[in-house]
mmCIF file of N, CA and C in Angstrom:
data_model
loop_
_atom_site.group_PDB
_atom_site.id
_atom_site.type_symbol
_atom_site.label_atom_id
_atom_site.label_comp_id
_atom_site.label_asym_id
_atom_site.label_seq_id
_atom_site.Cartn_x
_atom_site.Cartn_y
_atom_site.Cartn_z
ATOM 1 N N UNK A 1 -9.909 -10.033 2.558
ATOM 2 C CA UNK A 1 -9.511 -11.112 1.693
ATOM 3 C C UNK A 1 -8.117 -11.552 2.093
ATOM 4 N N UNK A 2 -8.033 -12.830 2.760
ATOM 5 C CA UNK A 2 -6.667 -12.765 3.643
ATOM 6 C C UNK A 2 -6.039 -13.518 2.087
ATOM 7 N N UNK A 3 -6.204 -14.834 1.504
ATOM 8 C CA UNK A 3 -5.855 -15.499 0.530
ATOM 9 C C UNK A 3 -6.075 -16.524 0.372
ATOM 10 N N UNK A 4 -5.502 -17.332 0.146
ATOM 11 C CA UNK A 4 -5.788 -18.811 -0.127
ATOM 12 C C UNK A 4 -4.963 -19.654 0.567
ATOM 13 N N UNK A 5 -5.146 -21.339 0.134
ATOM 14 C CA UNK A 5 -3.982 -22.256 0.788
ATOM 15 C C UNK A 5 -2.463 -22.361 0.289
ATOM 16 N N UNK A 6 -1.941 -22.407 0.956
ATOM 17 C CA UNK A 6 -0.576 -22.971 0.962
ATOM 18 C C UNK A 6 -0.166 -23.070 -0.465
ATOM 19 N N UNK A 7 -0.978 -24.039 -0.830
ATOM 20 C CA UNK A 7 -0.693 -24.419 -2.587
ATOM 21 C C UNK A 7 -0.805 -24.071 -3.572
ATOM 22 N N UNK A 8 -1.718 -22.917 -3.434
ATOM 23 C CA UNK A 8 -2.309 -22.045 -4.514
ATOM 24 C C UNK A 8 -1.138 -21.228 -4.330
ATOM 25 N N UNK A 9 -0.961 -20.693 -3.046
ATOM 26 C CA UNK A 9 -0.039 -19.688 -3.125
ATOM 27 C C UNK A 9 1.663 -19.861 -3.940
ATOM 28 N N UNK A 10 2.135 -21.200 -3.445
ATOM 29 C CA UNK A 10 3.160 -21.896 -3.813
ATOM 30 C C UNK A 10 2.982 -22.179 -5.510
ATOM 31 N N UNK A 11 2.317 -22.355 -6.031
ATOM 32 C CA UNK A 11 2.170 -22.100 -7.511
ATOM 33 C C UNK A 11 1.956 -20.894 -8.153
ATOM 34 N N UNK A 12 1.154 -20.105 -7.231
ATOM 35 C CA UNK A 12 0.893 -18.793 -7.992
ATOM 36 C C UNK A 12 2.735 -18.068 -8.113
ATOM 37 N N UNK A 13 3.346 -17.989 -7.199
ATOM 38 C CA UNK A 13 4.403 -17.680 -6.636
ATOM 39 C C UNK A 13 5.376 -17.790 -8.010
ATOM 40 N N UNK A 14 5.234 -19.545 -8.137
ATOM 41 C CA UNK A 14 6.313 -19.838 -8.930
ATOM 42 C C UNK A 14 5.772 -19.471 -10.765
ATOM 43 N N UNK A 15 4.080 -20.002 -11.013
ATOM 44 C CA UNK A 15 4.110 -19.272 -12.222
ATOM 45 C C UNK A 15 4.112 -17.632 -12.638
ATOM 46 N N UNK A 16 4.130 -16.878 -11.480
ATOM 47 C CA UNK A 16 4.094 -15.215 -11.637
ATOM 48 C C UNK A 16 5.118 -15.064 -12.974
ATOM 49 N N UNK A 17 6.403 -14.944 -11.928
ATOM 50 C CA UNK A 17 7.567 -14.512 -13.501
ATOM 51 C C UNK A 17 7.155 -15.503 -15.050
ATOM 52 N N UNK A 18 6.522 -16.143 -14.765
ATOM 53 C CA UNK A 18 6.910 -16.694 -16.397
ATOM 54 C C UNK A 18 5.524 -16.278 -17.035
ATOM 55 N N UNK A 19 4.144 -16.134 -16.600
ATOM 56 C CA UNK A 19 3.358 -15.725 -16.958
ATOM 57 C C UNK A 19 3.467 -13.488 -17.237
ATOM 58 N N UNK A 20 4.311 -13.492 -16.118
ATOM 59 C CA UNK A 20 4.740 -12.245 -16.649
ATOM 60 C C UNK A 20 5.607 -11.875 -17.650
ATOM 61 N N UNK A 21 6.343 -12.184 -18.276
ATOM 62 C CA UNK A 21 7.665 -12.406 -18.879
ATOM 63 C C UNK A 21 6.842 -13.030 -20.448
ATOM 64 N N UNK A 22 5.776 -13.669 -20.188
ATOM 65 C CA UNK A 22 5.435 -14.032 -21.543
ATOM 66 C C UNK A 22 4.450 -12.963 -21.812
ATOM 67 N N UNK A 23 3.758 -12.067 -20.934
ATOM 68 C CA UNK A 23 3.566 -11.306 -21.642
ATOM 69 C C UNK A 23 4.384 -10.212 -22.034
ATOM 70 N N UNK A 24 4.981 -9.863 -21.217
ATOM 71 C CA UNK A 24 6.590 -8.900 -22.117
ATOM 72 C C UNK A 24 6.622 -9.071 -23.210
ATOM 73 N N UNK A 25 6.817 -10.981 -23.377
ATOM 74 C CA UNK A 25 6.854 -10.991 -24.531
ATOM 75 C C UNK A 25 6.053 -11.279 -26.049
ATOM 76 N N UNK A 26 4.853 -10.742 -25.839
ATOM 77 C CA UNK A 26 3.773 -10.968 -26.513
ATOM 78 C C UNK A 26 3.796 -9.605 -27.002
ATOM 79 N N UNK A 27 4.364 -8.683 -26.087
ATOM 80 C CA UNK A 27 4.342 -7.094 -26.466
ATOM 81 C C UNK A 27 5.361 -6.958 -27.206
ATOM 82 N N UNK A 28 6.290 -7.516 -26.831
ATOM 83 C CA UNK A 28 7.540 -6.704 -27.774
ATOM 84 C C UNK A 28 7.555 -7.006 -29.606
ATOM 85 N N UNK A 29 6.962 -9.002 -29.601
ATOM 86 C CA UNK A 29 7.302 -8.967 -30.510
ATOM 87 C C UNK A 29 5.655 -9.107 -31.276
ATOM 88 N N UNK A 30 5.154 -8.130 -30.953
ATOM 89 C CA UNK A 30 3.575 -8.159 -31.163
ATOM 90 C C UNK A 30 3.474 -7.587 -32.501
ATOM 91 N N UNK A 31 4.605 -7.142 -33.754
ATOM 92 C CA UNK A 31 5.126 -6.872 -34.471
ATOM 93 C C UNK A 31 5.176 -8.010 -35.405
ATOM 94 N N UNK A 32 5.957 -8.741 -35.185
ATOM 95 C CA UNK A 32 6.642 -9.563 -36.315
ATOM 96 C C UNK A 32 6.040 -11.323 -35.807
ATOM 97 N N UNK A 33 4.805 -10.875 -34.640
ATOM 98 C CA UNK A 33 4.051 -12.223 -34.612
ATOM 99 C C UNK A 33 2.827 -12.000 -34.471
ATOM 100 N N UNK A 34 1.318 -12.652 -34.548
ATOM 101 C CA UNK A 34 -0.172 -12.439 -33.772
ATOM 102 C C UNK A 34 0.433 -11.896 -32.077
ATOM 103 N N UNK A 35 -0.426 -10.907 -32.074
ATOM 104 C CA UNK A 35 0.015 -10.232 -30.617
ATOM 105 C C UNK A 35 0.412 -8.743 -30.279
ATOM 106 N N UNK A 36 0.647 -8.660 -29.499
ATOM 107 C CA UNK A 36 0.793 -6.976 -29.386
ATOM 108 C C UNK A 36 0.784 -6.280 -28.228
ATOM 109 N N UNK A 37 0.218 -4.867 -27.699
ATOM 110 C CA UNK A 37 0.155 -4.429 -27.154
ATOM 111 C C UNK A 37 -0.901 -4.983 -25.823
ATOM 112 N N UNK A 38 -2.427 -5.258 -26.538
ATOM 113 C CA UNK A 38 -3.142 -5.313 -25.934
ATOM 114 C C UNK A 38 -3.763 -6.707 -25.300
ATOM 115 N N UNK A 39 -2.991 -7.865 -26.296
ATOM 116 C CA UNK A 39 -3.137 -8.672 -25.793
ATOM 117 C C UNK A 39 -1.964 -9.049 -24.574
ATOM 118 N N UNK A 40 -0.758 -8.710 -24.978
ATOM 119 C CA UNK A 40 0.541 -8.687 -23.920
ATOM 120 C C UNK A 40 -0.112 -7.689 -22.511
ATOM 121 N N UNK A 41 -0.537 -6.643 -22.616
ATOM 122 C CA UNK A 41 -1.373 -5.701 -21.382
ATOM 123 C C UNK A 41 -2.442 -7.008 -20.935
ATOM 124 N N UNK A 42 -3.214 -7.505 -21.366
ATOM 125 C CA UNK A 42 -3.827 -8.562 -20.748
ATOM 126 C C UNK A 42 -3.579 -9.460 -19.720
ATOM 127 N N UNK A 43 -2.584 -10.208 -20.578
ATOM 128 C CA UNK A 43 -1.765 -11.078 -19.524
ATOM 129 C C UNK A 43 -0.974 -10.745 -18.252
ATOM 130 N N UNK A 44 -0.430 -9.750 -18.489
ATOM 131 C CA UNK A 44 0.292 -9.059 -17.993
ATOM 132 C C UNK A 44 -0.253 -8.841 -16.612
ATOM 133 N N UNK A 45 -1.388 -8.024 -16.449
ATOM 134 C CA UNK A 45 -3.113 -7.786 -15.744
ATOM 135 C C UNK A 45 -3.464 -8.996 -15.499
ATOM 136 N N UNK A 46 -3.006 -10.179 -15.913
ATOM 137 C CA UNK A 46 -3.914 -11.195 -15.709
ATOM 138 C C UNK A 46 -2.902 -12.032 -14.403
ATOM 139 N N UNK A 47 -1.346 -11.719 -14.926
ATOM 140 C CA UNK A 47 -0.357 -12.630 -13.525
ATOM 141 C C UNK A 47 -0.790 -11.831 -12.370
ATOM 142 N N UNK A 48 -1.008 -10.035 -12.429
ATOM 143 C CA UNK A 48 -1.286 -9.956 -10.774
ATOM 144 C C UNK A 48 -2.398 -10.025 -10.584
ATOM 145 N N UNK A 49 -3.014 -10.397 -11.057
ATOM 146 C CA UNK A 49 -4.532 -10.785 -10.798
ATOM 147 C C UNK A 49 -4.613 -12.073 -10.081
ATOM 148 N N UNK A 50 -3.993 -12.470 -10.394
ATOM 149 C CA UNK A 50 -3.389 -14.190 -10.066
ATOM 150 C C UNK A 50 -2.943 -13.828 -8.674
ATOM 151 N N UNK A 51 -1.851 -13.012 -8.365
ATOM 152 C CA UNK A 51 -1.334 -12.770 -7.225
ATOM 153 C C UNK A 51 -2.493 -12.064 -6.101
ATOM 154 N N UNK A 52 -3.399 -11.529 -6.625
ATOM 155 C CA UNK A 52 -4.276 -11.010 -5.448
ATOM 156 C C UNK A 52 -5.265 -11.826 -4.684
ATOM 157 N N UNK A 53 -5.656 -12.888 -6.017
ATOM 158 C CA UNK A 53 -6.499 -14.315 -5.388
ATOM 159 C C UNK A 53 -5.940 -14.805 -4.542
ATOM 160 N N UNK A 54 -4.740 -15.078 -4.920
ATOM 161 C CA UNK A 54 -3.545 -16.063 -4.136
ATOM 162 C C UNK A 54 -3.649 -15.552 -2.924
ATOM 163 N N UNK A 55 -2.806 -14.349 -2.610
ATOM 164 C CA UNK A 55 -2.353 -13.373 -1.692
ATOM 165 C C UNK A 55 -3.134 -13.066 -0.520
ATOM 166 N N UNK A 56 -4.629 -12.347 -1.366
ATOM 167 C CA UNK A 56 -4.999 -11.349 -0.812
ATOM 168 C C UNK A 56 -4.561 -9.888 -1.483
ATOM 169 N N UNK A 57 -5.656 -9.133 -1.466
ATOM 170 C CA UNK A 57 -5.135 -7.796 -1.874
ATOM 171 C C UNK A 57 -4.425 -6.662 -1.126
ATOM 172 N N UNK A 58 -4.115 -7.040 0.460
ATOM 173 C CA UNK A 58 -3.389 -6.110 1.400
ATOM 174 C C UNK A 58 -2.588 -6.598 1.172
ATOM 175 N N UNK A 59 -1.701 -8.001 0.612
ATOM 176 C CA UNK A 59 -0.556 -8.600 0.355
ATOM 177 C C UNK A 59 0.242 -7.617 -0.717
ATOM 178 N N UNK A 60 -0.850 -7.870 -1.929
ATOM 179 C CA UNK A 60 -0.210 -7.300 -3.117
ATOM 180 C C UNK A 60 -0.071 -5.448 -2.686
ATOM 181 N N UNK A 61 -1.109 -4.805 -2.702
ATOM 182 C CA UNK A 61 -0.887 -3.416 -2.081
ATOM 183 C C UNK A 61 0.046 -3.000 -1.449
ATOM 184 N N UNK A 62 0.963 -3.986 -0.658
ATOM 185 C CA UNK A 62 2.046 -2.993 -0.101
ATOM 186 C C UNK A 62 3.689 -3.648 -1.267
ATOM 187 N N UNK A 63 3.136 -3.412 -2.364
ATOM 188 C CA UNK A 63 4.045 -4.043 -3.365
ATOM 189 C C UNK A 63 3.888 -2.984 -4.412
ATOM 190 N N UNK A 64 2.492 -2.481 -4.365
ATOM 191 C CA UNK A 64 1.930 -1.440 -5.157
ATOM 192 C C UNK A 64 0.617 -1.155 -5.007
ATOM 193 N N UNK A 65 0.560 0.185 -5.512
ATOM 194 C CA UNK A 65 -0.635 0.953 -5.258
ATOM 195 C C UNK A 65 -1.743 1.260 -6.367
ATOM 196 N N UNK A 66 -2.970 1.560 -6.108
ATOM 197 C CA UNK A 66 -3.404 2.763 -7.261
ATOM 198 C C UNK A 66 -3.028 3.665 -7.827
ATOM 199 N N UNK A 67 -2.011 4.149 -7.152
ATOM 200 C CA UNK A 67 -1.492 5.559 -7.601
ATOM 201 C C UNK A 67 -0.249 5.154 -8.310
ATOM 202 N N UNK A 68 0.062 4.093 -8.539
ATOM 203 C CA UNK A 68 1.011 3.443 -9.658
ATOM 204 C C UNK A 68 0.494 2.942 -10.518
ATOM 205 N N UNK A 69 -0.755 2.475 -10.252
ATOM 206 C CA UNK A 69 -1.271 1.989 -11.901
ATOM 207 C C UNK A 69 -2.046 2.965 -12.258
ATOM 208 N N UNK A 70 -2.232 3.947 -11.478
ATOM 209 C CA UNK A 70 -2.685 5.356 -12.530
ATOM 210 C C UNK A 70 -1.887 5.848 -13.006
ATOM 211 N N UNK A 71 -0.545 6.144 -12.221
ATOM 212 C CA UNK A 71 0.861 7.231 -13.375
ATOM 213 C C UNK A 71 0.947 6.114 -14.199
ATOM 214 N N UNK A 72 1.113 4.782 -14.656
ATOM 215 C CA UNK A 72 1.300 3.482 -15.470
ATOM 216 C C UNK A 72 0.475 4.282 -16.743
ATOM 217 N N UNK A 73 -0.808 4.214 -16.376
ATOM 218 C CA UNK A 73 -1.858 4.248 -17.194
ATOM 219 C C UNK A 73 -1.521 5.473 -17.910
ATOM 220 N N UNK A 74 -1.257 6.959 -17.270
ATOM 221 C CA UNK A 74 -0.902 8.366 -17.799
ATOM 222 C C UNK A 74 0.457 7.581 -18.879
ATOM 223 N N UNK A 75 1.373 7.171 -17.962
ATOM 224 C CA UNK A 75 2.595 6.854 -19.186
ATOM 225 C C UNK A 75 2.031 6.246 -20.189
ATOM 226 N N UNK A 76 1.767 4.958 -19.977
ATOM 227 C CA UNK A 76 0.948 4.873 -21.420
ATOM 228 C C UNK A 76 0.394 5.523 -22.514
ATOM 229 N N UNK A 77 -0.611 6.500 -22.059
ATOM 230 C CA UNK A 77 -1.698 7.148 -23.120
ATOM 231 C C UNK A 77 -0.253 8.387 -23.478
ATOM 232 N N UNK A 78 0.434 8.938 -22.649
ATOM 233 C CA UNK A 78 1.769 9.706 -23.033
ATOM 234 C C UNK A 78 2.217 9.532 -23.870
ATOM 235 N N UNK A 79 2.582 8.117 -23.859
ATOM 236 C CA UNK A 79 3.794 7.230 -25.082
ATOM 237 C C UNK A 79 2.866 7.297 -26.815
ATOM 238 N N UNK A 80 1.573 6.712 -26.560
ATOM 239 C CA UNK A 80 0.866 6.677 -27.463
ATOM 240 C C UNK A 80 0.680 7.573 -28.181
ATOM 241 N N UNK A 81 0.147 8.491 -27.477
ATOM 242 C CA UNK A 81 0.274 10.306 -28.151
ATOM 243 C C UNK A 81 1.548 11.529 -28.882
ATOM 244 N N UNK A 82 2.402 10.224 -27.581
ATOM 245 C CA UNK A 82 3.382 11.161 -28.384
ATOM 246 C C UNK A 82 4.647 10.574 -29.897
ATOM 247 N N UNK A 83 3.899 9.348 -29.631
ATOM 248 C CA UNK A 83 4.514 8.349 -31.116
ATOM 249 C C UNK A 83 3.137 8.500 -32.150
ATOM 250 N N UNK A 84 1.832 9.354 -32.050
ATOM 251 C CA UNK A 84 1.488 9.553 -33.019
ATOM 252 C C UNK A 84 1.540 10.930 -33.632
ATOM 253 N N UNK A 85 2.526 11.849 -32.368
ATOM 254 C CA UNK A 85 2.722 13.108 -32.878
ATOM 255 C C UNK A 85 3.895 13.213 -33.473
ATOM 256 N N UNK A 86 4.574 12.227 -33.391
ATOM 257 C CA UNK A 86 5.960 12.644 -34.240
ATOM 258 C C UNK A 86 5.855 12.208 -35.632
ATOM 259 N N UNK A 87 4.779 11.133 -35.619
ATOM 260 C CA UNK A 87 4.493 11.230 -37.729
ATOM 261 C C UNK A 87 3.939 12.705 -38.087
ATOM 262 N N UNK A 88 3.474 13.523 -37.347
ATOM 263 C CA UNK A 88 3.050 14.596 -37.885
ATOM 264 C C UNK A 88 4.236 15.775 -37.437
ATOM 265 N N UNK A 89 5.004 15.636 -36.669
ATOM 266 C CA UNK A 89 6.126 16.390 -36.198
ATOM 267 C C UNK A 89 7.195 16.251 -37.820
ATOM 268 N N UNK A 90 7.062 15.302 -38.129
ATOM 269 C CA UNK A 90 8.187 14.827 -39.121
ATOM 270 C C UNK A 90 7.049 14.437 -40.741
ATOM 271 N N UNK A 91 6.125 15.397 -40.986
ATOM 272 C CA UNK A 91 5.549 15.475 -41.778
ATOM 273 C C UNK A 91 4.836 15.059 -42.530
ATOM 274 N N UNK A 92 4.519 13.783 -41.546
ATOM 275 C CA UNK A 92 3.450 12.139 -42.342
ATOM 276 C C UNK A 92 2.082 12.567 -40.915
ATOM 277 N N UNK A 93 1.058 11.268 -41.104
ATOM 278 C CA UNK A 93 0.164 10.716 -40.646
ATOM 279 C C UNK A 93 0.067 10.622 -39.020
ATOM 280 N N UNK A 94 -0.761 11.217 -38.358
ATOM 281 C CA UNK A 94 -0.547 10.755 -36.859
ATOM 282 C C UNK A 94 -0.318 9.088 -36.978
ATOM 283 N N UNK A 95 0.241 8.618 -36.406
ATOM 284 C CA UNK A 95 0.827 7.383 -35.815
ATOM 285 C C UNK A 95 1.516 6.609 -37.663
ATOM 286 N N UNK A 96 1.948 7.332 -38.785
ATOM 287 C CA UNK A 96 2.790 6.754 -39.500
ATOM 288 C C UNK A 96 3.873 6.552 -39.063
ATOM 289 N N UNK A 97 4.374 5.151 -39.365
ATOM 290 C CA UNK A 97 6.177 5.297 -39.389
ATOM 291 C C UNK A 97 6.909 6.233 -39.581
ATOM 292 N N UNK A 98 7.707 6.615 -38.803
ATOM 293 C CA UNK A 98 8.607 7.845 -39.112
ATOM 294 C C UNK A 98 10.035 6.908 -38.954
ATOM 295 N N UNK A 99 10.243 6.002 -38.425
ATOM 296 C CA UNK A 99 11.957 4.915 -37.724
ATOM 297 C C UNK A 99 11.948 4.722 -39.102
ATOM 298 N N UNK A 100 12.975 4.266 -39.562
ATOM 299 C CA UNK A 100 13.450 3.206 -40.118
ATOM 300 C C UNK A 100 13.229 1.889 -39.874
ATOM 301 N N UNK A 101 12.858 1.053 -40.526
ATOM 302 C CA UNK A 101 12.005 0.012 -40.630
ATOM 303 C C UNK A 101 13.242 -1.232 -40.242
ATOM 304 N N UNK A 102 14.263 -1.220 -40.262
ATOM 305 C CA UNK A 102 15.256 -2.191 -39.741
ATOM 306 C C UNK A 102 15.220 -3.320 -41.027
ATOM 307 N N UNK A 103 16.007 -4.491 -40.635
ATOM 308 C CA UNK A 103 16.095 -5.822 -41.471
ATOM 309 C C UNK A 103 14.953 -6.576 -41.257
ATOM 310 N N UNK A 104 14.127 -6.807 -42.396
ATOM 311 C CA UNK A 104 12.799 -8.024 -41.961
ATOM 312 C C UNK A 104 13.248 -8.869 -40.827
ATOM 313 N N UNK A 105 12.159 -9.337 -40.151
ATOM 314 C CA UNK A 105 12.284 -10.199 -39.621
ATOM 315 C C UNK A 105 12.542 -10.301 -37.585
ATOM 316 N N UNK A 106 13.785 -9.176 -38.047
ATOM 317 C CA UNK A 106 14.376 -8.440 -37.055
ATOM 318 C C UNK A 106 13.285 -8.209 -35.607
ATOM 319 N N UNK A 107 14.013 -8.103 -34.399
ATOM 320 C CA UNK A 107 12.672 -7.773 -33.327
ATOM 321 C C UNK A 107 13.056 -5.642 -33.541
ATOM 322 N N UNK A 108 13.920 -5.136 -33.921
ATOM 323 C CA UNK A 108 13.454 -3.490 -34.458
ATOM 324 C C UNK A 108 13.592 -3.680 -35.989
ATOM 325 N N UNK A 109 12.333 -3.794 -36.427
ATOM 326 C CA UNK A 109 12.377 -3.962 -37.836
ATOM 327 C C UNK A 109 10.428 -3.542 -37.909
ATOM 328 N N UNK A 110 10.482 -2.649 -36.956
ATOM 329 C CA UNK A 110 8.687 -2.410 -37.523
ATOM 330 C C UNK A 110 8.418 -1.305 -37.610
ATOM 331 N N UNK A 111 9.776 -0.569 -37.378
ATOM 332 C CA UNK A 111 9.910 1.516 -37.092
ATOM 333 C C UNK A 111 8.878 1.592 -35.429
ATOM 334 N N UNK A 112 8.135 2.467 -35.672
ATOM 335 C CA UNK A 112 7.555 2.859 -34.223
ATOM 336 C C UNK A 112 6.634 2.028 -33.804
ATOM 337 N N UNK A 113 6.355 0.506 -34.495
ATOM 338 C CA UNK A 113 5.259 -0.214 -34.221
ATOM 339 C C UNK A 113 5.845 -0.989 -32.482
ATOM 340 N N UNK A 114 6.390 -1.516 -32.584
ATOM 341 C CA UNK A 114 7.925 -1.955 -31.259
ATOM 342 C C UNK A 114 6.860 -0.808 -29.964
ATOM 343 N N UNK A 115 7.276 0.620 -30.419
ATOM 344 C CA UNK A 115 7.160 1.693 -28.877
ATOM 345 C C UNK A 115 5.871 1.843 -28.995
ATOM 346 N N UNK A 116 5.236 1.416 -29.986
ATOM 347 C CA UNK A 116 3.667 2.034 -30.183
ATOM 348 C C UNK A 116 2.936 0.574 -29.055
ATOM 349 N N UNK A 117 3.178 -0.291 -29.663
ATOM 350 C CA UNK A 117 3.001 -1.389 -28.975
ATOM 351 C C UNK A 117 3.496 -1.529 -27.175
ATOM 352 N N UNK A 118 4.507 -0.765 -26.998
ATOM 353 C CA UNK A 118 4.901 -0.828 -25.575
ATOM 354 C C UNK A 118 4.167 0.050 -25.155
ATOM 355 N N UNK A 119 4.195 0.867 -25.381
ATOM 356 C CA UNK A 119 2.784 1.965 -25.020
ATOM 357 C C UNK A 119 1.759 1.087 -24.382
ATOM 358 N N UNK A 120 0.489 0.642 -25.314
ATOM 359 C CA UNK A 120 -0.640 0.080 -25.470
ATOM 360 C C UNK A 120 -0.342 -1.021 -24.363
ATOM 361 N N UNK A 121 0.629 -1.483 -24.367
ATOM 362 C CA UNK A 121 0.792 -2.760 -23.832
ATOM 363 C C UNK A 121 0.980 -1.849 -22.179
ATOM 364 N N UNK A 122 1.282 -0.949 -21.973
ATOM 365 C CA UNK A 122 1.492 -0.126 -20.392
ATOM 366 C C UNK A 122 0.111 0.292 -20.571
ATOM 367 N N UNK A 123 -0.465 0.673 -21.178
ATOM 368 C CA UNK A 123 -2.054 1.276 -21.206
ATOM 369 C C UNK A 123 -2.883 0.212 -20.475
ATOM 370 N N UNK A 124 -2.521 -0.954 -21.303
ATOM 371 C CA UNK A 124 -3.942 -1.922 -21.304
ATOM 372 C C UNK A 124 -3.682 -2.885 -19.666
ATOM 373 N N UNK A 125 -2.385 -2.632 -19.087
ATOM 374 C CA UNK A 125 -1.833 -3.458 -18.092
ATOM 375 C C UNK A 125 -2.593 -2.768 -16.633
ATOM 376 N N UNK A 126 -2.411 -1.167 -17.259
ATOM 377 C CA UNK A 126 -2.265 -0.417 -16.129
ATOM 378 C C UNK A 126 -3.793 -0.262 -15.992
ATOM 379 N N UNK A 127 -4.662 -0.035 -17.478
ATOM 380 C CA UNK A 127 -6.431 0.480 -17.374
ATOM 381 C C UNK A 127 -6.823 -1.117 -16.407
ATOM 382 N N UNK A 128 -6.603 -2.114 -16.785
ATOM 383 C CA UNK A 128 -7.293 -3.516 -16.099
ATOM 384 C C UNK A 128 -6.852 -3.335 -14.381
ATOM 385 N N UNK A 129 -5.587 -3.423 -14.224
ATOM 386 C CA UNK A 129 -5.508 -3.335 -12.970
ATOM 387 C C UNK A 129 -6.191 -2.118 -12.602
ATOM 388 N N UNK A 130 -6.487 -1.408 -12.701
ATOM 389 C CA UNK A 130 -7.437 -0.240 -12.293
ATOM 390 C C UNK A 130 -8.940 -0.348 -11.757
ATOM 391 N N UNK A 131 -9.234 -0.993 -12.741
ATOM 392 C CA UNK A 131 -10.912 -1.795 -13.106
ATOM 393 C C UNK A 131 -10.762 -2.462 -12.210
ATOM 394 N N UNK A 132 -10.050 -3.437 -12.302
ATOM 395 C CA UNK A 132 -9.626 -4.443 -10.869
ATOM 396 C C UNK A 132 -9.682 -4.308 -9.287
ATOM 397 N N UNK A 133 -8.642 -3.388 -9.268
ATOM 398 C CA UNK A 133 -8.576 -2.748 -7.834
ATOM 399 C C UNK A 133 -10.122 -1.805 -7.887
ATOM 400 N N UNK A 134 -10.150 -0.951 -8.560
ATOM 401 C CA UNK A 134 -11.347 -0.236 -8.178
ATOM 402 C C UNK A 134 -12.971 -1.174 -7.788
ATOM 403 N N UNK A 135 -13.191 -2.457 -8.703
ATOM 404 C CA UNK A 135 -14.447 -3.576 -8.584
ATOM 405 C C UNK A 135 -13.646 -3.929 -7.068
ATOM 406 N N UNK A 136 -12.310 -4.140 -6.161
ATOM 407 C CA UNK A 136 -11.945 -5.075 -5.078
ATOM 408 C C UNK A 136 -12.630 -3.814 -4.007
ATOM 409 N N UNK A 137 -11.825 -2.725 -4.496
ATOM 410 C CA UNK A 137 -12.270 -1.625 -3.305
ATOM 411 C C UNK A 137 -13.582 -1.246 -2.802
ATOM 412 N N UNK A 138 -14.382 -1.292 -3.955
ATOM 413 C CA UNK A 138 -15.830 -1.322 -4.073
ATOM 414 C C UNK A 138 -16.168 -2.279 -3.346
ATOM 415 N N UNK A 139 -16.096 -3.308 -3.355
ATOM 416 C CA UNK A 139 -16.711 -5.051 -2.776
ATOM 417 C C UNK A 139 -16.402 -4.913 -1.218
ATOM 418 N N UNK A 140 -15.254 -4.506 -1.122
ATOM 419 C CA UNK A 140 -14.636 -4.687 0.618
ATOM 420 C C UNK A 140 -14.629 -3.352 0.786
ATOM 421 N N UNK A 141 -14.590 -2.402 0.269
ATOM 422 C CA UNK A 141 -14.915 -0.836 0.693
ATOM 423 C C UNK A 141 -13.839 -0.567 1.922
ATOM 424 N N UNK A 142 -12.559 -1.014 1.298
ATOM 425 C CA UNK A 142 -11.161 -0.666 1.413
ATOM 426 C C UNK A 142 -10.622 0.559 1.234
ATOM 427 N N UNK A 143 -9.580 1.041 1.820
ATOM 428 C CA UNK A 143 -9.343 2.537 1.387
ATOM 429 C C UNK A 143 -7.705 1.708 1.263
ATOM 430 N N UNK A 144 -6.696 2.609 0.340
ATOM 431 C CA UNK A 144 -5.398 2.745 0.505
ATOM 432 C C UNK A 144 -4.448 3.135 2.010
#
C-alpha cells in the first residue's frame, strides 16, 4: 500500500493535528460536555487512520508500531483499574469519586471522572488502532 495522490496526502497532512487535538479534546472535557473517553479514543483512531490511507502503512509504521499501541492499550486498562481501585482503597465503590469535585463548571471539577476518561480515551485509541493494523497485516500479510 504505497498511498495516495499528492492531494490527499497534502490535506491529510494538514488536517492530522486538528482532527487530533479535537479529539484530546473531546476527552478531557468529556466531563462537563456530551463526550468522553470513548468517543475522543475514536477520533483520535480515526486521524491515523486517515494517515495510513494517505501514506501508506510502511509510512506510518516507522512513526510507530504494534508494540506501542499494545503498551497504549495495557496503559489504558492500568489507568482504569487502578482509578477504580482507589474508591475502594479509600473506602467507597470501585470507580466512586474519591477527588474532590473542584468548582462547577471547571475543566477539574468532576473528581476522577477527568483520569477515568483519559484512561478510556488511551484504551479505545490504542484497542482500534490494533483492530486496524491487525485487519492491514492480515490483508497484505505484512510482518513488523
Amino acid at each position: 500500500m504505497a498511498g495516495m495522490t499528492v492531494i490527499v496526502k497534502t490535506i491529510s497532512r494538514i488536517l492530522f493535528p486538528f482532527i487530533f487535538l479535537f479529539g484530546i479534546y473531546i476527552i478531557i472535557h468529556g466531563h462537563l460536555t456530551p463526550g468522553g473517553g470513548f468517543p475522543g479514543g475514536v477520533i483520535i483512531a480515526a486521524s491515523v487512520a486517515m494517515l495510513i490511507l494517505a501514506y501508506g502503512l510502511e509510512r506510518v509504521l516507522k512513526s510507530t508500531s504494534f508494540t506501542q499501541a499494545e503498551v497504549l492499550d495495557t496503559l489504558g486498562s492500568l489507568t482504569i483499574a487502578a482509578i477504580g481501585i482507589l474508591g475502594l482503597i479509600f473506602g467507597s465503590y470501585f470507580l466512586q469519586n474519591t477527588l474532590p469535585l473542584g468548582e462547577l463548571g471547571r475543566l477539574i471539577s468532576g473528581g476522577n471522572f477527568l483520569w477515568l476518561y483519559v484512561g478510556v480515551g488511551i484504551k479505545v485509541t490504542a484497542g482500534i488502532l490494533l483492530i486496524l493494523l491487525a485487519m492491514l497485516f492480515a490483508t497484505w500479510g505484512e510482518k513488523e
